[in-house]
Coordinates of N, CA, C and O in Angstrom, one line a residue:
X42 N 0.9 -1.2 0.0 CA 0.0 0.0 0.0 C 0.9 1.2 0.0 O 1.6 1.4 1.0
X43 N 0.8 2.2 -1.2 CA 1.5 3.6 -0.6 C 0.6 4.4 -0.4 O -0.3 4.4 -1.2
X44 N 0.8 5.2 0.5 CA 0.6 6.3 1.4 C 1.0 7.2 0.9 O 2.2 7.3 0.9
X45 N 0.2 8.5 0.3 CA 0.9 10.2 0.6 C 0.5 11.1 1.8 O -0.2 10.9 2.8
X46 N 1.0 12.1 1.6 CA 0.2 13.0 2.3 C 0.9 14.1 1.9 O 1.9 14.2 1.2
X47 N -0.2 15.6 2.6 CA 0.0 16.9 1.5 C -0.6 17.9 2.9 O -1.8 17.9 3.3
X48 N 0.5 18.9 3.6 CA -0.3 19.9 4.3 C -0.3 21.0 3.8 O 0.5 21.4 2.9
X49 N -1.3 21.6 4.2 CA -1.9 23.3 4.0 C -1.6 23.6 5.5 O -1.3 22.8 6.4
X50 N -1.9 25.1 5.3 CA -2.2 26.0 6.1 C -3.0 27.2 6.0 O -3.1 27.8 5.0
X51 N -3.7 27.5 7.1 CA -4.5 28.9 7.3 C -4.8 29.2 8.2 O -5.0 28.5 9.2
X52 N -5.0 30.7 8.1 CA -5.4 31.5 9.6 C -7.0 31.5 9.9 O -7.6 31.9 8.9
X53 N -7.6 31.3 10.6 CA -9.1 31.7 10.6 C -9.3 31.8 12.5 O -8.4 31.7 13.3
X54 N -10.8 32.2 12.9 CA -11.2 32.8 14.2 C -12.6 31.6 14.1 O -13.0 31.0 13.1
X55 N -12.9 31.6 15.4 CA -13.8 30.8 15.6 C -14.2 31.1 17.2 O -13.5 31.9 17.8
X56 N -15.3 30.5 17.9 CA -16.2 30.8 19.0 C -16.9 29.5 19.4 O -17.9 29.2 18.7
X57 N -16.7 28.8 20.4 CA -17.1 27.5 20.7 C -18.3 28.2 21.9 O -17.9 28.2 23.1
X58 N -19.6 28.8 21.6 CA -20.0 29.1 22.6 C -21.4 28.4 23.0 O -22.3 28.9 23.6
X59 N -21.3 27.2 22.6 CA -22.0 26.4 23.6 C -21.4 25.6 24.7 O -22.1 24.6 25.1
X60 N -19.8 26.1 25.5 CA -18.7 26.0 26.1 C -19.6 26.9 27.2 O -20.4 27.7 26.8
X61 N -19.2 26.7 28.7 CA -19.6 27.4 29.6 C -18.6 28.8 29.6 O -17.4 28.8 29.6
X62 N -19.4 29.7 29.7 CA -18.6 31.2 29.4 C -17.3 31.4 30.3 O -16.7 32.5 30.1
X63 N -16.6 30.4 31.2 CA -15.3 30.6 32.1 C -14.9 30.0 30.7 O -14.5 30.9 29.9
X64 N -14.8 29.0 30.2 CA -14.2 28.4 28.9 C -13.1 28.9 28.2 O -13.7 29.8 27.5
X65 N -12.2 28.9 28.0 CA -10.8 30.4 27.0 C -11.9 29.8 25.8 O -12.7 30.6 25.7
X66 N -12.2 28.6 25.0 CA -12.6 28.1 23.6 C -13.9 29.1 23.8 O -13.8 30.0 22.9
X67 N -14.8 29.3 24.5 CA -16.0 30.2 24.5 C -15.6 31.8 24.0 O -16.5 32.4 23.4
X68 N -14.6 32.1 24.3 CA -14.2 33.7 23.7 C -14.2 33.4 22.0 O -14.3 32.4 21.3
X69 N -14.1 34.8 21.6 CA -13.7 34.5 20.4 C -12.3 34.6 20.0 O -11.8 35.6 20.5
X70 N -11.1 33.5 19.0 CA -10.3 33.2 19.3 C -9.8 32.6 17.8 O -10.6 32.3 16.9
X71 N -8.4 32.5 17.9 CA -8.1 32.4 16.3 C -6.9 31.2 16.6 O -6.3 31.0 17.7
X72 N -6.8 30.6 15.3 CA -5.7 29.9 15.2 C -5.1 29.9 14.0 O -5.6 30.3 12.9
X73 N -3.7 29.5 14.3 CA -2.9 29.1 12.5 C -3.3 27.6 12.6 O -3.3 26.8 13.5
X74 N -3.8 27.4 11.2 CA -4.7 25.9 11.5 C -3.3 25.0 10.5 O -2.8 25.6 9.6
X75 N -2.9 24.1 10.7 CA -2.1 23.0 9.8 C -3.4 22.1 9.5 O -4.4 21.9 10.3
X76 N -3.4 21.5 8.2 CA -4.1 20.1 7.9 C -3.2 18.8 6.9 O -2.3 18.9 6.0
X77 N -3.7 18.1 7.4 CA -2.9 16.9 6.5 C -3.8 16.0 6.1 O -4.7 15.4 6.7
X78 N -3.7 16.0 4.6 CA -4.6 15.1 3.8 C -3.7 14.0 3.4 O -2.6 14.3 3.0
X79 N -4.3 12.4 3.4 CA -3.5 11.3 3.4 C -4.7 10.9 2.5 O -5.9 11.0 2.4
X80 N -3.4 10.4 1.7 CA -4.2 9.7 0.2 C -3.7 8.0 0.4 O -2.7 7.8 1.1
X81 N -4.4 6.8 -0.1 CA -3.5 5.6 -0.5 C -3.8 5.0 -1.6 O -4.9 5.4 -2.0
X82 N -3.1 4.0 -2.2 CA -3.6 3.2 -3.1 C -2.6 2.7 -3.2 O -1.5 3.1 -3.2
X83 N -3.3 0.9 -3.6 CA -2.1 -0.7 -3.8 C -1.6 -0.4 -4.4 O -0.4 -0.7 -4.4
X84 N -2.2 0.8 -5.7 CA -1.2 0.7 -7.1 C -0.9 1.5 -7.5 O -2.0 2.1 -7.8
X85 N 0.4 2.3 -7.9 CA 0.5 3.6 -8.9 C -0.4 4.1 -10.4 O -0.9 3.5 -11.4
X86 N -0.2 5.2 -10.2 CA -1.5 5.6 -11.8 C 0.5 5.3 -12.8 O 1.6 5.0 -12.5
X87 N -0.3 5.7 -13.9 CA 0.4 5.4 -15.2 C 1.9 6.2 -15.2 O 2.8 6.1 -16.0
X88 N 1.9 7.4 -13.8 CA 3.4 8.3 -13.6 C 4.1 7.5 -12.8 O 5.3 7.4 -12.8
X89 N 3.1 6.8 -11.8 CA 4.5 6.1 -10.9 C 3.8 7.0 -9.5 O 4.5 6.9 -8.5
X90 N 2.6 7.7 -9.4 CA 1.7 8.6 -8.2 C 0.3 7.4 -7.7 O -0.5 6.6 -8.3
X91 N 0.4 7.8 -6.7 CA -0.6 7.4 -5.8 C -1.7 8.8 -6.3 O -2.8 8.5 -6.8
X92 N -1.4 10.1 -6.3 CA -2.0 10.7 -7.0 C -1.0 12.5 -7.1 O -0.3 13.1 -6.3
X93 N -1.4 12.7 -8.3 CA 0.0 13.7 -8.7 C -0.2 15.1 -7.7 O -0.9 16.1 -8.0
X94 N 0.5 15.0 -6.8 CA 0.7 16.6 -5.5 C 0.3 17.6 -6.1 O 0.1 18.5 -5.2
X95 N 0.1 18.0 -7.2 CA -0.2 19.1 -8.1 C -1.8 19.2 -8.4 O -2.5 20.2 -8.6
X96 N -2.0 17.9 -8.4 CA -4.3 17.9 -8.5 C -4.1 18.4 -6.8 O -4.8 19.4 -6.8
X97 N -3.7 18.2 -5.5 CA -4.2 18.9 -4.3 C -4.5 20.1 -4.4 O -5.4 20.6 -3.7
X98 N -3.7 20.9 -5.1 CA -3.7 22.4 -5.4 C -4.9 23.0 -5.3 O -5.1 24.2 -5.3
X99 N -6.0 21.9 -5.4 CA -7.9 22.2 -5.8 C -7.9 22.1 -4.3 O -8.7 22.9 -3.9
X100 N -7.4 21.6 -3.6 CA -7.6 21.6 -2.1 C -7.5 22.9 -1.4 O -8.3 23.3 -0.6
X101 N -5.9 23.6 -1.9 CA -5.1 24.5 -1.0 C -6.1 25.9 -1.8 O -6.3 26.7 -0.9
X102 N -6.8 26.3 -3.1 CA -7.8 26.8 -3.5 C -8.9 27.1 -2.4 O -9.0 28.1 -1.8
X103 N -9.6 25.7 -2.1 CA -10.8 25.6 -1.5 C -10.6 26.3 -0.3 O -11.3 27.2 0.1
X104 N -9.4 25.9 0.5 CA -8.8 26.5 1.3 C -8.9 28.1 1.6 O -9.5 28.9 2.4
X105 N -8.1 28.3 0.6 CA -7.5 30.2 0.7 C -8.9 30.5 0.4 O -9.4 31.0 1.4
X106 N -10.0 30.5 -0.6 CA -10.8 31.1 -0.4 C -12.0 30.8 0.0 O -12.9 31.3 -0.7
X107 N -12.4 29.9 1.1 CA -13.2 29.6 1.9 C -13.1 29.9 3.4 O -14.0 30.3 4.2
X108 N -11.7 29.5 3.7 CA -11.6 29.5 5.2 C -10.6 30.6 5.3 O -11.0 31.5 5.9
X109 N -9.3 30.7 4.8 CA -8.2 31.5 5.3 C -8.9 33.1 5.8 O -9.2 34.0 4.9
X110 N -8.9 33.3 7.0 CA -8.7 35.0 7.3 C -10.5 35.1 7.3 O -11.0 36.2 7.1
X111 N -11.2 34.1 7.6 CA -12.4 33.9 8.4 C -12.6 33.5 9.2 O -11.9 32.5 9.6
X112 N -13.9 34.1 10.0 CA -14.7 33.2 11.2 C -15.1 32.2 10.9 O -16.3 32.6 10.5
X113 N -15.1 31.2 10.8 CA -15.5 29.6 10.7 C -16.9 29.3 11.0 O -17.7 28.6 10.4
X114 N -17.1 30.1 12.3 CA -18.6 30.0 12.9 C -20.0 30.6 11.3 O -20.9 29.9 10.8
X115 N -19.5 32.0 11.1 CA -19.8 31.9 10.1 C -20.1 31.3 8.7 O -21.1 31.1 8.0
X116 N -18.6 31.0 8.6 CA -18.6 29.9 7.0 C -19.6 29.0 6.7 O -20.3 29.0 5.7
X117 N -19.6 28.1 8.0 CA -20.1 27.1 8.5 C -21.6 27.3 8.9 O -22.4 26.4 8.5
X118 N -22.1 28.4 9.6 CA -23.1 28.5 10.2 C -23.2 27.7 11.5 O -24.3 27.4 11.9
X119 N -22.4 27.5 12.0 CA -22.7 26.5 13.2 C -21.7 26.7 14.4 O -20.6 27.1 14.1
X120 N -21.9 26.6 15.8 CA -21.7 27.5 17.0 C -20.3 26.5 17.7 O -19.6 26.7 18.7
X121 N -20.3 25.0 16.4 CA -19.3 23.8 17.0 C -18.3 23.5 16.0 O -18.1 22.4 15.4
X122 N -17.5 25.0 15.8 CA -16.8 24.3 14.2 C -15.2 24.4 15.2 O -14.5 25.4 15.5
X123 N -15.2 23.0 15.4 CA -13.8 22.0 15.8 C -13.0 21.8 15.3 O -13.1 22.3 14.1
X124 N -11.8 21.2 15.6 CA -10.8 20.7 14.8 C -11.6 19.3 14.2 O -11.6 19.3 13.0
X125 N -12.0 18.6 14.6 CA -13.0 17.7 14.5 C -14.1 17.9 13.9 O -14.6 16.9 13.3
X126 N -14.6 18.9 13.8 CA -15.1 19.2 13.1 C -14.4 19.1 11.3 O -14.5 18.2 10.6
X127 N -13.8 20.4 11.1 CA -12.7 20.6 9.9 C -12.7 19.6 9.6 O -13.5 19.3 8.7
X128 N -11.4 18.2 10.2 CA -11.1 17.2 9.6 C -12.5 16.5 8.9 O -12.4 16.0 7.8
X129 N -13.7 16.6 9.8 CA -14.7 15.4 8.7 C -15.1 16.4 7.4 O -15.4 16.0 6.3
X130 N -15.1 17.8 7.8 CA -15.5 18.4 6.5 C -14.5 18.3 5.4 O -14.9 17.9 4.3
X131 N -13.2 18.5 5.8 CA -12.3 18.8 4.7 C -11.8 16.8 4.4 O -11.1 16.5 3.5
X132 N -12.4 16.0 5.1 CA -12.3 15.3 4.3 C -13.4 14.7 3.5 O -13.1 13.8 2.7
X133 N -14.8 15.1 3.6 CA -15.6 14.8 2.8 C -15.6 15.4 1.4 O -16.1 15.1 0.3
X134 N -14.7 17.0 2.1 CA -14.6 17.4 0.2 C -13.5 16.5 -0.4 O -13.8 15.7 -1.2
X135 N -12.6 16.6 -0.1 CA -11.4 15.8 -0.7 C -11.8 14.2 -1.1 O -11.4 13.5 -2.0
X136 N -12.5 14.0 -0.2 CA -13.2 12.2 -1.0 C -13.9 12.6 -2.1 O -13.3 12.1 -3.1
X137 N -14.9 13.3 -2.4 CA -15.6 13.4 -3.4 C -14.5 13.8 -4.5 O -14.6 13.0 -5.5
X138 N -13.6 14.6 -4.5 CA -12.7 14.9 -5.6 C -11.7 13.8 -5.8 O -11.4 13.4 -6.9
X139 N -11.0 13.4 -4.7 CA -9.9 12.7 -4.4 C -10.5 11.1 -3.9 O -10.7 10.8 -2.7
X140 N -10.7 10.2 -5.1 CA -11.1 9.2 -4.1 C -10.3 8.3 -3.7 O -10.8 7.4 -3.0
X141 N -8.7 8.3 -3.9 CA -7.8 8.1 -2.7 C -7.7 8.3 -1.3 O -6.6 8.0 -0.8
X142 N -8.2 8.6 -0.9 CA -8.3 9.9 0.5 C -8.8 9.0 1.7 O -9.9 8.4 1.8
X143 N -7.5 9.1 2.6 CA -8.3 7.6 3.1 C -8.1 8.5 5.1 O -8.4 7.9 6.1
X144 N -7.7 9.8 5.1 CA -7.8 10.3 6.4 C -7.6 11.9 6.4 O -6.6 12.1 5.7
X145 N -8.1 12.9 6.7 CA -7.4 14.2 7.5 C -7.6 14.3 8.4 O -8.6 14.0 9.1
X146 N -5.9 15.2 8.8 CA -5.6 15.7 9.9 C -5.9 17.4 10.3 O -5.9 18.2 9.4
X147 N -6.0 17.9 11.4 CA -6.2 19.3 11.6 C -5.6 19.9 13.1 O -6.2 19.7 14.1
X148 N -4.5 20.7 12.9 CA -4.1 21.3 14.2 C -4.5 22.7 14.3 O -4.4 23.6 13.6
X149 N -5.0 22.6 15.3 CA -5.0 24.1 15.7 C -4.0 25.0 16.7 O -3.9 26.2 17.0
X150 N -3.4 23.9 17.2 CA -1.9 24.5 18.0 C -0.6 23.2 17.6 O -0.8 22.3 16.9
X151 N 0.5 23.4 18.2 CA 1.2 22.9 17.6 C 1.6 21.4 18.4 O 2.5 20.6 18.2
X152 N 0.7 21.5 19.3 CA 0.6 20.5 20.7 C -0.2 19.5 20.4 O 0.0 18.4 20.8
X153 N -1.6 19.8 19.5 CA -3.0 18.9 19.2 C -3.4 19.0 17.8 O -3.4 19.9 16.9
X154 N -3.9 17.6 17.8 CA -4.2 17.5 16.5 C -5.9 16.6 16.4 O -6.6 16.5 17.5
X155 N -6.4 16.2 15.4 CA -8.0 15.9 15.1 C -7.6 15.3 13.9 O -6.8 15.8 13.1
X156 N -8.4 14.0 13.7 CA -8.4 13.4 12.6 C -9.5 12.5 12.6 O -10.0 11.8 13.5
X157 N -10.0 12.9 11.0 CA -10.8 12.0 10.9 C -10.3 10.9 9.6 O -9.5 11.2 8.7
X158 N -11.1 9.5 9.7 CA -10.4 8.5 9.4 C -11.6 7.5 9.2 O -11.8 6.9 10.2
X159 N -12.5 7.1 8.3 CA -13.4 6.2 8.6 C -13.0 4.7 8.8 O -12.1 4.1 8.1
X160 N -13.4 4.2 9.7 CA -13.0 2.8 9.7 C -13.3 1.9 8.9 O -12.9 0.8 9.0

């Protein structure tokens, strides 16, 4: 089986406020976000690629102009947008495009990370 993987980055703010108001996540609050998208397959395409690092670029796109240098709560509409969150969204887009895509990852500090991964 080979394995890739491909990170981005972006800045975005977010508000976990169904957190009790002593909560720091309940303020409103920003991070530099890392993500890691993991591709596999038994077999190489016709280059010798699990899939060519250059088609993710539709990812790092989606990226810059969806999420980078927004409130999330926003984007999303919703009062619970997680690291855990991210990873099952940004991996449901990338499955649909990428049907290699077998996990993402999502940090919001450089300590913790969120991944989603179906079994």
């Amino acid at each position: 089986m080979y394995t890739i993987t491909k990170e981005f980055h972006f800045s975005a703010s977010h508000q976990l406020t169904d957190l009790p108001s002593d909560h720091q996540c309940a303020r409103l609050h920003g991070h530099n976000y890392v993500v890691v998208v993991e591709l596999r397959s038994a077999a190489l395409n016709q280059f010798g690629f699990v899939r060519d690092y250059q088609e993710l670029g539709e990812l790092k796109a989606y990226i810059d102009d969806h999420l980078d240098h927004r409130h999330l709560n926003e984007v999303f509409e919703s009062e619970a947008v997680t690291a855990e969150f991210l990873a099952k969204h940004l991996f449901d887009w990338c499955k649909q495009r990428f049907a290699e895509t077998t996990a993402v990852r999502v940090s919001e500090t450089p300590k913790t990370w969120a991944e989603y991964r179906p079994s």
